[in-house]
PDB file of C-alpha atoms and ligand atoms in Angstrom:
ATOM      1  CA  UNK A 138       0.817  -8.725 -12.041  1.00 94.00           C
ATOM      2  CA  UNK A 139      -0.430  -6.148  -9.370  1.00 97.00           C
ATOM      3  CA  UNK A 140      -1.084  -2.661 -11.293  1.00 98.00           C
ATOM      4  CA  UNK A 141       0.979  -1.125  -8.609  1.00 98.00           C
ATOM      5  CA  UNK A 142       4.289  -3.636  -8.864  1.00 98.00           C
ATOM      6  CA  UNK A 143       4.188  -3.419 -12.451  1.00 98.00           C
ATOM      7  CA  UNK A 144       3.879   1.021 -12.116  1.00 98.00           C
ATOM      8  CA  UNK A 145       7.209   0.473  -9.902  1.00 98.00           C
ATOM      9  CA  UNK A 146       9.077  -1.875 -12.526  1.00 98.00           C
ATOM     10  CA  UNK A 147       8.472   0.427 -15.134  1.00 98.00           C
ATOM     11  CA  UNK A 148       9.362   3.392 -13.337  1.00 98.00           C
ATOM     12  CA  UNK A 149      12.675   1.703 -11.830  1.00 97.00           C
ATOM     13  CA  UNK A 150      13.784   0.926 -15.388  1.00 97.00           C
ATOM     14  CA  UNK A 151      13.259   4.643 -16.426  1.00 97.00           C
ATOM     15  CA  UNK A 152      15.455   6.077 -13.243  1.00 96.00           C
ATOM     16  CA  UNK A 153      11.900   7.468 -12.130  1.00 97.00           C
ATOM     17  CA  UNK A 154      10.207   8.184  -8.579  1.00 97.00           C
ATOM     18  CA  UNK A 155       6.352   8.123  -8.391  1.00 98.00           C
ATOM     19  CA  UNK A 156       4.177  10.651  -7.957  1.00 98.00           C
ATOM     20  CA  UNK A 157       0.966   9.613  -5.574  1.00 98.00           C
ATOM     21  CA  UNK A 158      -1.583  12.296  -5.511  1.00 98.00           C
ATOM     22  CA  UNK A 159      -4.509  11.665  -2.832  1.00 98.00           C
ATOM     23  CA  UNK A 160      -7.812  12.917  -3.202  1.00 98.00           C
ATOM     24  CA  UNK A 161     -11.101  12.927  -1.478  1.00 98.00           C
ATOM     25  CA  UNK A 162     -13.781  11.034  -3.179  1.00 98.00           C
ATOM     26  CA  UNK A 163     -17.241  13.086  -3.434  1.00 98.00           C
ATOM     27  CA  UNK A 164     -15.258  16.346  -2.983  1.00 98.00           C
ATOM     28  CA  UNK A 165     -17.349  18.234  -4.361  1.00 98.00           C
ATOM     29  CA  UNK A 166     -19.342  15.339  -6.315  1.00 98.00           C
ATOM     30  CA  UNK A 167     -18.728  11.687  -7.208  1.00 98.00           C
ATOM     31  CA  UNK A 168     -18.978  12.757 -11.099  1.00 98.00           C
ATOM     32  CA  UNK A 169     -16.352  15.819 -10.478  1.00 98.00           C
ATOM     33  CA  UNK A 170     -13.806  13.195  -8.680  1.00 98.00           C
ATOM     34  CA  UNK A 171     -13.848  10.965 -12.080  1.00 98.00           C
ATOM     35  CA  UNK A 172     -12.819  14.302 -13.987  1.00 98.00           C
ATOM     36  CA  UNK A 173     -10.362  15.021 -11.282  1.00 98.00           C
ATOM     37  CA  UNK A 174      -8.532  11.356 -11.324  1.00 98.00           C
ATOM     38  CA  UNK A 175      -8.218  12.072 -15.502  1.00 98.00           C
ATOM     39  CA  UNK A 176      -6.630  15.441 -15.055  1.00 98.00           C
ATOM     40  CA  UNK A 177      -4.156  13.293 -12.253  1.00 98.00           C
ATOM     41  CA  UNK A 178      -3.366  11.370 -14.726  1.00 98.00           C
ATOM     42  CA  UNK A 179      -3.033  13.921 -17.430  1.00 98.00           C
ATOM     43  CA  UNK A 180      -0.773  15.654 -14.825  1.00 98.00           C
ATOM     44  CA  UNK A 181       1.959  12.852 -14.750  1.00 98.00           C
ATOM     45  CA  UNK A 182       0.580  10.932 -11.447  1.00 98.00           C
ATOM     46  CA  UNK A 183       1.650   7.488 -11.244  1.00 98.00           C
ATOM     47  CA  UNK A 184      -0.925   6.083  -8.816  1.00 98.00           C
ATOM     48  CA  UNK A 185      -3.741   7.122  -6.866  1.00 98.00           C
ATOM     49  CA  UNK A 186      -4.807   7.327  -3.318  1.00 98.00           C
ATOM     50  CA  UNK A 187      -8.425   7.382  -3.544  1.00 98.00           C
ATOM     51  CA  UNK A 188      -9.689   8.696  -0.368  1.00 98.00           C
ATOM     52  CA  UNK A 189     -13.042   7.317   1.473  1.00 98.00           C
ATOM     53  CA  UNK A 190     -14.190  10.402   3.517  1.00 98.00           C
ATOM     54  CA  UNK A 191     -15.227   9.633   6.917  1.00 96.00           C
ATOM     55  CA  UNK A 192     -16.656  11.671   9.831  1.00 94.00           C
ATOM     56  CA  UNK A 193     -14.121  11.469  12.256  1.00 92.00           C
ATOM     57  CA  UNK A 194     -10.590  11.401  10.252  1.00 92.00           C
ATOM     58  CA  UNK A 195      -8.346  11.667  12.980  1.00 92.00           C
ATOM     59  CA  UNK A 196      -4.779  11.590  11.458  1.00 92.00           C
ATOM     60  CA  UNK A 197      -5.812  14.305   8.735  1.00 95.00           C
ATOM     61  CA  UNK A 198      -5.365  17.634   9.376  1.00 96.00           C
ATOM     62  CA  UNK A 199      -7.992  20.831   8.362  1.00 97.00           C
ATOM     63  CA  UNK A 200      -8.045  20.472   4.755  1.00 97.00           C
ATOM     64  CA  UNK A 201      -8.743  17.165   4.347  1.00 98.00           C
ATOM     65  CA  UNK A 202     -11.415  17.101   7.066  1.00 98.00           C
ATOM     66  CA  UNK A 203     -12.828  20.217   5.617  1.00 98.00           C
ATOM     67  CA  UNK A 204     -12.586  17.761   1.913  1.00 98.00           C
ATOM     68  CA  UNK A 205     -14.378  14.835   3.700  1.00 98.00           C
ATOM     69  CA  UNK A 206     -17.314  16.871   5.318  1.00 97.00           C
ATOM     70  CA  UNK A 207     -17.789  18.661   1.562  1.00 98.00           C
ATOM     71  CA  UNK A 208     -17.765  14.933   0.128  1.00 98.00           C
ATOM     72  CA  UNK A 209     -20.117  13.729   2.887  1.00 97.00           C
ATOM     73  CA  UNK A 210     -23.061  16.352   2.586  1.00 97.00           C
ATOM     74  CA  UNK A 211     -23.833  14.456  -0.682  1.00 95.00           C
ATOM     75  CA  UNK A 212     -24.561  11.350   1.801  1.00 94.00           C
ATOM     76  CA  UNK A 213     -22.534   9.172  -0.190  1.00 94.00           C
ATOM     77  CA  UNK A 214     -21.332   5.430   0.743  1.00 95.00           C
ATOM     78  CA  UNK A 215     -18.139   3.624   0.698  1.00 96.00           C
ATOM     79  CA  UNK A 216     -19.508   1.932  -2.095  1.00 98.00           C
ATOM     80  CA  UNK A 217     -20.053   5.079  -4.158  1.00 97.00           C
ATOM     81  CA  UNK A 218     -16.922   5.934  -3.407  1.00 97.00           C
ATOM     82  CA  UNK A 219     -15.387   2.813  -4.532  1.00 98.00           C
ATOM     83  CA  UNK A 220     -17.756   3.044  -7.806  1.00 98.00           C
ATOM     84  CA  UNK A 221     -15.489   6.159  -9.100  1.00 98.00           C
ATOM     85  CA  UNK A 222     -12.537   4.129  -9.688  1.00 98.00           C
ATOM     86  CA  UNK A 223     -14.527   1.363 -11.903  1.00 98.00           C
ATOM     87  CA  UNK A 224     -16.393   4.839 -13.383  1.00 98.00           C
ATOM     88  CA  UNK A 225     -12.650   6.343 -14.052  1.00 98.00           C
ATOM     89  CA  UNK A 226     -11.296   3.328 -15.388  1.00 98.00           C
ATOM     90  CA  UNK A 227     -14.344   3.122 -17.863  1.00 98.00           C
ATOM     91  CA  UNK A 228     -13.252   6.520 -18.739  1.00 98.00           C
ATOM     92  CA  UNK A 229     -10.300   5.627 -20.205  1.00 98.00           C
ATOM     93  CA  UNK A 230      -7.636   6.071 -16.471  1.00 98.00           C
ATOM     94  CA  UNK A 231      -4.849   3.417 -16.736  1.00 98.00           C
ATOM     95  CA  UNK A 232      -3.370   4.320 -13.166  1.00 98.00           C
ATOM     96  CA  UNK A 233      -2.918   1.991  -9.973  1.00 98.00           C
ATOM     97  CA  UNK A 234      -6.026   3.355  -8.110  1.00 98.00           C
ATOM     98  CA  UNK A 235      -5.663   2.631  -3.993  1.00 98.00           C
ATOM     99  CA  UNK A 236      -8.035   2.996  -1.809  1.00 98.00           C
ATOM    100  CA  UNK A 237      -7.487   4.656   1.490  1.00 98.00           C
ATOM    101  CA  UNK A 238     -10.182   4.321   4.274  1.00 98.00           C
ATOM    102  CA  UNK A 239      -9.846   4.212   7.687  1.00 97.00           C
ATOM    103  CA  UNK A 240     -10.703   1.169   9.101  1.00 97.00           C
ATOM    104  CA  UNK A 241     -14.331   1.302  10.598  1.00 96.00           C
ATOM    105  CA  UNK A 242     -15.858   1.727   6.984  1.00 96.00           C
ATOM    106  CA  UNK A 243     -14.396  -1.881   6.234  1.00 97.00           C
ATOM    107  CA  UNK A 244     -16.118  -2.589   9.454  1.00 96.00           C
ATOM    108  CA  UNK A 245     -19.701  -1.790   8.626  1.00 96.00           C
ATOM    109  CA  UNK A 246     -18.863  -3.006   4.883  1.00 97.00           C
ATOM    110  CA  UNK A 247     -17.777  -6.572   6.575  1.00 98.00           C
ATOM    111  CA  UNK A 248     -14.271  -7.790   5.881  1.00 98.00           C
ATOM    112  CA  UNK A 249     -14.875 -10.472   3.115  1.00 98.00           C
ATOM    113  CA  UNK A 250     -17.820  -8.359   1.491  1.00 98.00           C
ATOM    114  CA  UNK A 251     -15.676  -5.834   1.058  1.00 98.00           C
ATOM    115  CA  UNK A 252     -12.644  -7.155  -0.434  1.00 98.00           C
ATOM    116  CA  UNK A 253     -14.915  -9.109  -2.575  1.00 98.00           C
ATOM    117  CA  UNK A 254     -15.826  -5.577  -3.859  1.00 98.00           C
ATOM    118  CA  UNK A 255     -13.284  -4.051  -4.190  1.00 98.00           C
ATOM    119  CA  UNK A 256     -11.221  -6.909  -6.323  1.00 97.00           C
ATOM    120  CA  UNK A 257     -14.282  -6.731  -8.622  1.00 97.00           C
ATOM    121  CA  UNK A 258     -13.937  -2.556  -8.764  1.00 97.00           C
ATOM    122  CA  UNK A 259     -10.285  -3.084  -9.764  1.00 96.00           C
ATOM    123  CA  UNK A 260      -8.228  -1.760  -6.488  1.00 98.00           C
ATOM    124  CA  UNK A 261      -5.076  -2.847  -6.777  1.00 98.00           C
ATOM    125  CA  UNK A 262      -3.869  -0.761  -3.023  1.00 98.00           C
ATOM    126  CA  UNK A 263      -5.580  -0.551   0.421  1.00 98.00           C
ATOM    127  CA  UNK A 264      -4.466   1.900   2.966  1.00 98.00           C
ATOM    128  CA  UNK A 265      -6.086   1.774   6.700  1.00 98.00           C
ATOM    129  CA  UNK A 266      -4.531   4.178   8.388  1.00 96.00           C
ATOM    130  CA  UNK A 267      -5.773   3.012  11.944  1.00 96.00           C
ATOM    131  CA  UNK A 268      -5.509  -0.465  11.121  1.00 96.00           C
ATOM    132  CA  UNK A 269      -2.071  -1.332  13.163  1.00 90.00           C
ATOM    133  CA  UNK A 270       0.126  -4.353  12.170  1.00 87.00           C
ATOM    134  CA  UNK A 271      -0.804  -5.777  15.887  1.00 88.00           C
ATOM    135  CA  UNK A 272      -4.325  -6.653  14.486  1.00 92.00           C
ATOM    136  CA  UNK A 273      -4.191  -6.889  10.724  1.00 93.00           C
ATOM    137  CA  UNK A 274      -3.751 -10.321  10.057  1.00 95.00           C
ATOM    138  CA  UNK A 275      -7.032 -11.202   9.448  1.00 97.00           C
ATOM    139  CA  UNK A 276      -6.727  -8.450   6.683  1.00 97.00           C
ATOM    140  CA  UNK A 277      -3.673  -9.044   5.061  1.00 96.00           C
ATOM    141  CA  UNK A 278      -4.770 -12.639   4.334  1.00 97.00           C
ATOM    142  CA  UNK A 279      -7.815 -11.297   2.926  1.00 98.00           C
ATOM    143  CA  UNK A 280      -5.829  -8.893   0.760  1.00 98.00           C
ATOM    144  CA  UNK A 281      -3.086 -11.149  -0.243  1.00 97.00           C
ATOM    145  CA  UNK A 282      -5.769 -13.996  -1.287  1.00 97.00           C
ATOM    146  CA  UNK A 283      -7.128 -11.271  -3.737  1.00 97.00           C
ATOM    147  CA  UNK A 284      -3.859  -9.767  -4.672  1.00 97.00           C
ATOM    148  CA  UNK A 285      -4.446  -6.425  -3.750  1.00 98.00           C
ATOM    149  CA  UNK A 286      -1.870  -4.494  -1.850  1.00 98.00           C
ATOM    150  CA  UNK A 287      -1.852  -4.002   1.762  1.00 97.00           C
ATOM    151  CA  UNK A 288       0.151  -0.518   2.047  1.00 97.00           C
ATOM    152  CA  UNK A 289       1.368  -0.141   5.980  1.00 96.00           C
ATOM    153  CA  UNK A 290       2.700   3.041   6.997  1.00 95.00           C
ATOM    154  CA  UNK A 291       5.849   3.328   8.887  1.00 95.00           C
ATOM    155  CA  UNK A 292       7.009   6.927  11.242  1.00 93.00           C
ATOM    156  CA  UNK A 293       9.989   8.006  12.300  1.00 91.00           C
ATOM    157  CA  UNK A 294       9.108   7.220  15.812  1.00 86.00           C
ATOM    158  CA  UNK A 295       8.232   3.443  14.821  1.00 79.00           C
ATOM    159  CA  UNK A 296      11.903   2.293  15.559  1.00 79.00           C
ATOM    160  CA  UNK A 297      11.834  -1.491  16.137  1.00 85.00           C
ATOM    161  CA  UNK A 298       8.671  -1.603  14.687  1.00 89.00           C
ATOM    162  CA  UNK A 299      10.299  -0.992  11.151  1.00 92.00           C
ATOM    163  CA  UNK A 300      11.657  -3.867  10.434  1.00 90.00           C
ATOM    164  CA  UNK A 301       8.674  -5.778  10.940  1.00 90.00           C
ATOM    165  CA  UNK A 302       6.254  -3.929   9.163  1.00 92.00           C
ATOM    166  CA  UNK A 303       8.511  -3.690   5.919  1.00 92.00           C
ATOM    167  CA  UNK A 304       8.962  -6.872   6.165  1.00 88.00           C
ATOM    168  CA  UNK A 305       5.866  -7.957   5.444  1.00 88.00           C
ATOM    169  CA  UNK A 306       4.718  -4.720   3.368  1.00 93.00           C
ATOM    170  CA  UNK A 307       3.203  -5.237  -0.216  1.00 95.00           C
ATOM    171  CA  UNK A 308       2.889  -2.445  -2.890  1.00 98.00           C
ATOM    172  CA  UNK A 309       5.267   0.178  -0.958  1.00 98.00           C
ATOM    173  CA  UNK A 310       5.958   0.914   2.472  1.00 98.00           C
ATOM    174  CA  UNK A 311       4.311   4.543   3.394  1.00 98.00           C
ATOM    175  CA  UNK A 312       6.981   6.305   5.144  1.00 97.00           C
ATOM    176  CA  UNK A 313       5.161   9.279   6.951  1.00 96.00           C
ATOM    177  CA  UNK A 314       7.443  11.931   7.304  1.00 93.00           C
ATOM    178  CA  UNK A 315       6.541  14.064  10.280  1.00 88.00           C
ATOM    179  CA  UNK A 316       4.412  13.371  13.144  1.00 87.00           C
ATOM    180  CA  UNK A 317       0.816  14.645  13.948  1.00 88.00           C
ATOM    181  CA  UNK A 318      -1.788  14.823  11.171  1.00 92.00           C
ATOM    182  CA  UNK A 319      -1.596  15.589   7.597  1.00 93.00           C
ATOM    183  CA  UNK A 320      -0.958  18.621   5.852  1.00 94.00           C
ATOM    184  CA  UNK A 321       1.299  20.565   4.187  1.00 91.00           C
ATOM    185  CA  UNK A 322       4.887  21.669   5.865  1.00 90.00           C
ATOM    186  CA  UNK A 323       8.069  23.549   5.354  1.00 88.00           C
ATOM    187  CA  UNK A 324      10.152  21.044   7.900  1.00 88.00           C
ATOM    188  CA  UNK A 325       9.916  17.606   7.925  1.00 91.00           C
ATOM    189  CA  UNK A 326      10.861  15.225  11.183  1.00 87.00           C
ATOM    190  CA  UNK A 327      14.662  16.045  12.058  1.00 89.00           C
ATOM    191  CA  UNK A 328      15.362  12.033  11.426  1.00 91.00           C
ATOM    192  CA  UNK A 329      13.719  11.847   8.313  1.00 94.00           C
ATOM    193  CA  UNK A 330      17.077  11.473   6.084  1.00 95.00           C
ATOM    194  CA  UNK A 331      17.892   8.187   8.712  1.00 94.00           C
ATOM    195  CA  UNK A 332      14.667   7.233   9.218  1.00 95.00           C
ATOM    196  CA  UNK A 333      14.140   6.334   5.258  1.00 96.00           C
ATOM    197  CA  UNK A 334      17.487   4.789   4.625  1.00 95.00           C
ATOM    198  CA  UNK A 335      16.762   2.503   7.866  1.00 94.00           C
ATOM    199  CA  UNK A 336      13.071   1.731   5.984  1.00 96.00           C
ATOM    200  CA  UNK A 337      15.112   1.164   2.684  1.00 95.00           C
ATOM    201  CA  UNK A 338      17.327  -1.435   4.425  1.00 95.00           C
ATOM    202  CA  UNK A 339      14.320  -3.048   6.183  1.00 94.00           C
ATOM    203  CA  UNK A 340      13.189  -4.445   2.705  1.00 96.00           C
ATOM    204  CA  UNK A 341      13.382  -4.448  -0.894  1.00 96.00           C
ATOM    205  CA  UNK A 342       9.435  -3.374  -1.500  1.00 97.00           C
ATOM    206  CA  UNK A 343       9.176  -0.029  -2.629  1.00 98.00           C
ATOM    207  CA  UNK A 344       9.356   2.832  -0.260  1.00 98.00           C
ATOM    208  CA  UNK A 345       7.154   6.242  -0.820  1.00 98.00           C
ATOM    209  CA  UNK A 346       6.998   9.436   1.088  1.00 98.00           C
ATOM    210  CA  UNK A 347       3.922  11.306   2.471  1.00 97.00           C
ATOM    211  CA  UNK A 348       3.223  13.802   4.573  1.00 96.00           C
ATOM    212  CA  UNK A 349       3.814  17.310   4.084  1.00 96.00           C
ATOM    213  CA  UNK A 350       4.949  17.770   0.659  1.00 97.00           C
ATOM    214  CA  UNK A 351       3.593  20.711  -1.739  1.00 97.00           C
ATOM    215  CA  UNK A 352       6.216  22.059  -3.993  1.00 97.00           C
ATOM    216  CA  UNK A 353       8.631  20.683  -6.984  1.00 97.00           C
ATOM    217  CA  UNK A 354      11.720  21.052  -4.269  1.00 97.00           C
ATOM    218  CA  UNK A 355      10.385  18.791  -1.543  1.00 97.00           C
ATOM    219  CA  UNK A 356       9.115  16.166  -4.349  1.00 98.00           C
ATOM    220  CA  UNK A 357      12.429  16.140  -5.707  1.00 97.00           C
ATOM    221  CA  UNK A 358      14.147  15.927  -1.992  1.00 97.00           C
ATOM    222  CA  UNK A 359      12.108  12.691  -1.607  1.00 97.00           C
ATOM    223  CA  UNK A 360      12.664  11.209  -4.726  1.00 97.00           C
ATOM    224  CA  UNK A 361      16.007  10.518  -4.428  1.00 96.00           C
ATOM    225  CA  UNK A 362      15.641   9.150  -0.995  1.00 96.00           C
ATOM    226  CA  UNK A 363      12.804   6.894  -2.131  1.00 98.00           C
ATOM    227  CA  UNK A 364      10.471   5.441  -4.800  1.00 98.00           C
ATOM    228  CA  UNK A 365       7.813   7.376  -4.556  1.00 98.00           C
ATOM    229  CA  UNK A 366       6.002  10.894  -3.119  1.00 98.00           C
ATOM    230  CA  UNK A 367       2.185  11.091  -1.647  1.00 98.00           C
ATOM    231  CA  UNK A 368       1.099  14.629  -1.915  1.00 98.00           C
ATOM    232  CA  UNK A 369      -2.390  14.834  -0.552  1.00 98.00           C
ATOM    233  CA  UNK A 370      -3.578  18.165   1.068  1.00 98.00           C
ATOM    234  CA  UNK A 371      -1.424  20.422  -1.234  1.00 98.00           C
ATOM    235  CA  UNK A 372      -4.261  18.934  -3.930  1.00 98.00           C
ATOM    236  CA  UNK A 373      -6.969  19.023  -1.859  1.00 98.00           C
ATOM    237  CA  UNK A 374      -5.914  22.239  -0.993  1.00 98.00           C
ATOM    238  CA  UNK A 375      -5.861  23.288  -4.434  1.00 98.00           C
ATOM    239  CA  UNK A 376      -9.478  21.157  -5.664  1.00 98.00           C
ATOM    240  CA  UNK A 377     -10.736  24.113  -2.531  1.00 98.00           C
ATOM    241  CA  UNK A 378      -9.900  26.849  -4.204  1.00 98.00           C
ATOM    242  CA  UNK A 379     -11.195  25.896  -7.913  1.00 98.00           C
ATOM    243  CA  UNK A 380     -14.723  24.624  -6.170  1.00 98.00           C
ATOM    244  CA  UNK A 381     -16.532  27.811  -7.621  1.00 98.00           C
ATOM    245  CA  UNK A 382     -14.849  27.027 -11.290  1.00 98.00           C
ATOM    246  CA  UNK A 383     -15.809  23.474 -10.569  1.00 98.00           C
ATOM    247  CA  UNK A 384     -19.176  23.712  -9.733  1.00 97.00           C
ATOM    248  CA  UNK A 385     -19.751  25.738 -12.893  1.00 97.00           C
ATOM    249  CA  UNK A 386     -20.276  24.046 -15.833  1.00 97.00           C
ATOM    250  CA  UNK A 387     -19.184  26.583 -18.232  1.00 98.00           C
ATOM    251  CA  UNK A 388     -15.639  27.007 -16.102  1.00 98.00           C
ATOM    252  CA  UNK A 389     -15.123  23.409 -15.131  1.00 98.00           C
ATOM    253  CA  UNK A 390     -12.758  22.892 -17.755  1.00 98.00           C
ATOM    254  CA  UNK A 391     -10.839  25.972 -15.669  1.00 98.00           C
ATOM    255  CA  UNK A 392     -11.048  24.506 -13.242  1.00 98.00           C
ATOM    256  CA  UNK A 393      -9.644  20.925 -14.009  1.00 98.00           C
ATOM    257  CA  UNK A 394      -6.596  23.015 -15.654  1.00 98.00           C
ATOM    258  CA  UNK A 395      -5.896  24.380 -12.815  1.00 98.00           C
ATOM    259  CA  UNK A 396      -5.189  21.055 -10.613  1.00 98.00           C
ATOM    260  CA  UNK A 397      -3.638  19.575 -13.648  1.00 98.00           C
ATOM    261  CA  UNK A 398      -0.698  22.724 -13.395  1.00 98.00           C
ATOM    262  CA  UNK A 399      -0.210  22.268 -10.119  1.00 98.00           C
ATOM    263  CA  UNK A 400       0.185  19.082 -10.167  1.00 98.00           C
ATOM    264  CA  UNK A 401       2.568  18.920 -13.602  1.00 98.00           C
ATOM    265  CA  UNK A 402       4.412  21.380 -11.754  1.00 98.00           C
ATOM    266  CA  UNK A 403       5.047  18.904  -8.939  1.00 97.00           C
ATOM    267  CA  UNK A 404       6.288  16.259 -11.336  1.00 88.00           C
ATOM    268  CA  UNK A 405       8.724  18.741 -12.904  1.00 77.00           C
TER     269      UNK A 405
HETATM  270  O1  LIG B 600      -1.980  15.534   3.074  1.00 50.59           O
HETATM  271  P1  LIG B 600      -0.476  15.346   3.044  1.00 50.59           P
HETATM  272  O2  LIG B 600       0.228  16.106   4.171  1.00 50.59           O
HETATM  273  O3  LIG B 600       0.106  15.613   1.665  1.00 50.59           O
HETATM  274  O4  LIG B 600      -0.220  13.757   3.345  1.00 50.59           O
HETATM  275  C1  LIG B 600      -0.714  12.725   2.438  1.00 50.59           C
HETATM  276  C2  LIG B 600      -2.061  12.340   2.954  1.00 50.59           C
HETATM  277  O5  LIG B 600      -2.981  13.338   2.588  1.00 50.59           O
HETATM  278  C3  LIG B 600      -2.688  11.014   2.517  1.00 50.59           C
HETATM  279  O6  LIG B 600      -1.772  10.001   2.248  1.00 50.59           O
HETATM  280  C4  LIG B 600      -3.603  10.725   3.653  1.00 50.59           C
HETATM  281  C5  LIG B 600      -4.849  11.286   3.781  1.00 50.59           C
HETATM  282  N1  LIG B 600      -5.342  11.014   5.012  1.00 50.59           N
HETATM  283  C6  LIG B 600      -4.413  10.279   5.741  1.00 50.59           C
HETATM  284  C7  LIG B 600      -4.433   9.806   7.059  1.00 50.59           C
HETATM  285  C8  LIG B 600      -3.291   9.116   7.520  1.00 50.59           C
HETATM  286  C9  LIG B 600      -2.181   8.916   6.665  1.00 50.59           C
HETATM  287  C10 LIG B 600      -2.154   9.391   5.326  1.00 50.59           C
HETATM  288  C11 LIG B 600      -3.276  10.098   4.896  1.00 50.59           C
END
């Protein structure tokens, strides 16, 4: 079974909503994102969105372009990127681990090479973010032939479009909750309550939540309307600020504490 259906089961029989930190892989070093992924873990995260950082990440907001061009002075590849979730699973990480990248990466990579790779790296999730269901057939049958999870993301302005992606989602459905790009927010889109119940009665996949969300409150708002929260730039946000302790050996440890409380505190 998929790591990802089988992190849903178990949480459905406990009552429980995941939690779905994102990071940026590289940010600061490839080494530092293994220790980062075990203090996620540590923290009560459920799955991981393992972010590919590209040079021209158009849906994310400042903190996780600021993230990406950190990550990308170290001239790393998608396949060093990729490398840190076989590195953190040799270190001991049970969690799902997707992989978020937008889609030219794959490009370059070439479609088959790369899901070749990736099966053999242990992704069990792929997010492509500019990869719209209008063109990704050609992907989804390379993803469901390896059994790794094609995540599409839903918006509260995709109306009719709903349906159809849910419909065919695997893993969850990512239900963004505002419009524009990514980062955190005290309001949320003014459908959002209607938008997700119209997602949850598209299809019986899992639904999760992203977009926005930094505190305890707005985790728990989402929760109940869904089976799972993404909180990305809230982290990222918070990996920023401990850089210095990070790239210090003799206050690492600080600094991997520090993400680890914030994120515990999201999970309540
Ligand atoms: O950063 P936020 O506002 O918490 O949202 C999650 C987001 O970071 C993550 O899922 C993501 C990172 N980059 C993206 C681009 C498009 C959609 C989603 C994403």
């Amino acid at each position: 079974m998929n790591r990802i259906d089988a992190a849903f089961e178990q949480l459905r029989s406990k009552g429980e909503s995941a939690l779905i930190p994102f990071l940026t892989i590289g940010d600061p070093d490839l080494a530092t994102s293994v220790e980062i992924i075990q203090a996620l873990e540590e923290a009560g995260a459920d799955m991981i969105e393992l972010g590919v950082p590209y040079s021209d990440p158009l849906a994310d907001g400042p903190v996780i372009q600021r993230a990406s061009e950190r990550a990308l002075k170290n001239k790393i590849s998608i396949v060093d990127c990729i490398q840190v979730a076989e590195d953190a699973r040799q270190a001991g990480v049970k969690l799902p681990f997707i992989l978020f990248t937008y889609y030219n990466p794959v490009l370059q990579f070439g479609l088959e090479p790369f899901f070749k790779h990736i099966t053999e790296k242990g992704i069990s999730g792929l997010i492509i973010p500019d990869l719209p269901i209008e063109e990704d057939e050609e992907v989804r049958q390379l993803a469901e032939a390896a059994d790794i999870h094609l995540i599409p993301l839903v918006a509260p302005t995709s109306n009719d479009r709903v349906t159809r992606i849910a419909g065919k989602a695997r893993g969850f459905v990512y239900c963004v909750s505002s419009l524009g790009v990514t980062g955190v927010r005290s309001d949320f889109h003014q459908g959002i309550d209607e938008f997700l119940s119209t997602v949850r009665g598209a299809t019986n996949t899992p639904i999760a939540v992203g977009f926005g969300i930094s505190s305890r409150e707005q985790v728990e708002r989402f929760a109940k309307q869904s089976d799972g929260v993404i909180v990305g730039s809230a982290i990222v946000r918070k990996i920023e600020e401990v850089l210095p302790l990070l790239l210090t050996e003799s206050t690492k440890q600080e600094g991997l504490a520090q993400i680890k409380a914030f994120v515990s505190s999201l999970k309540g």
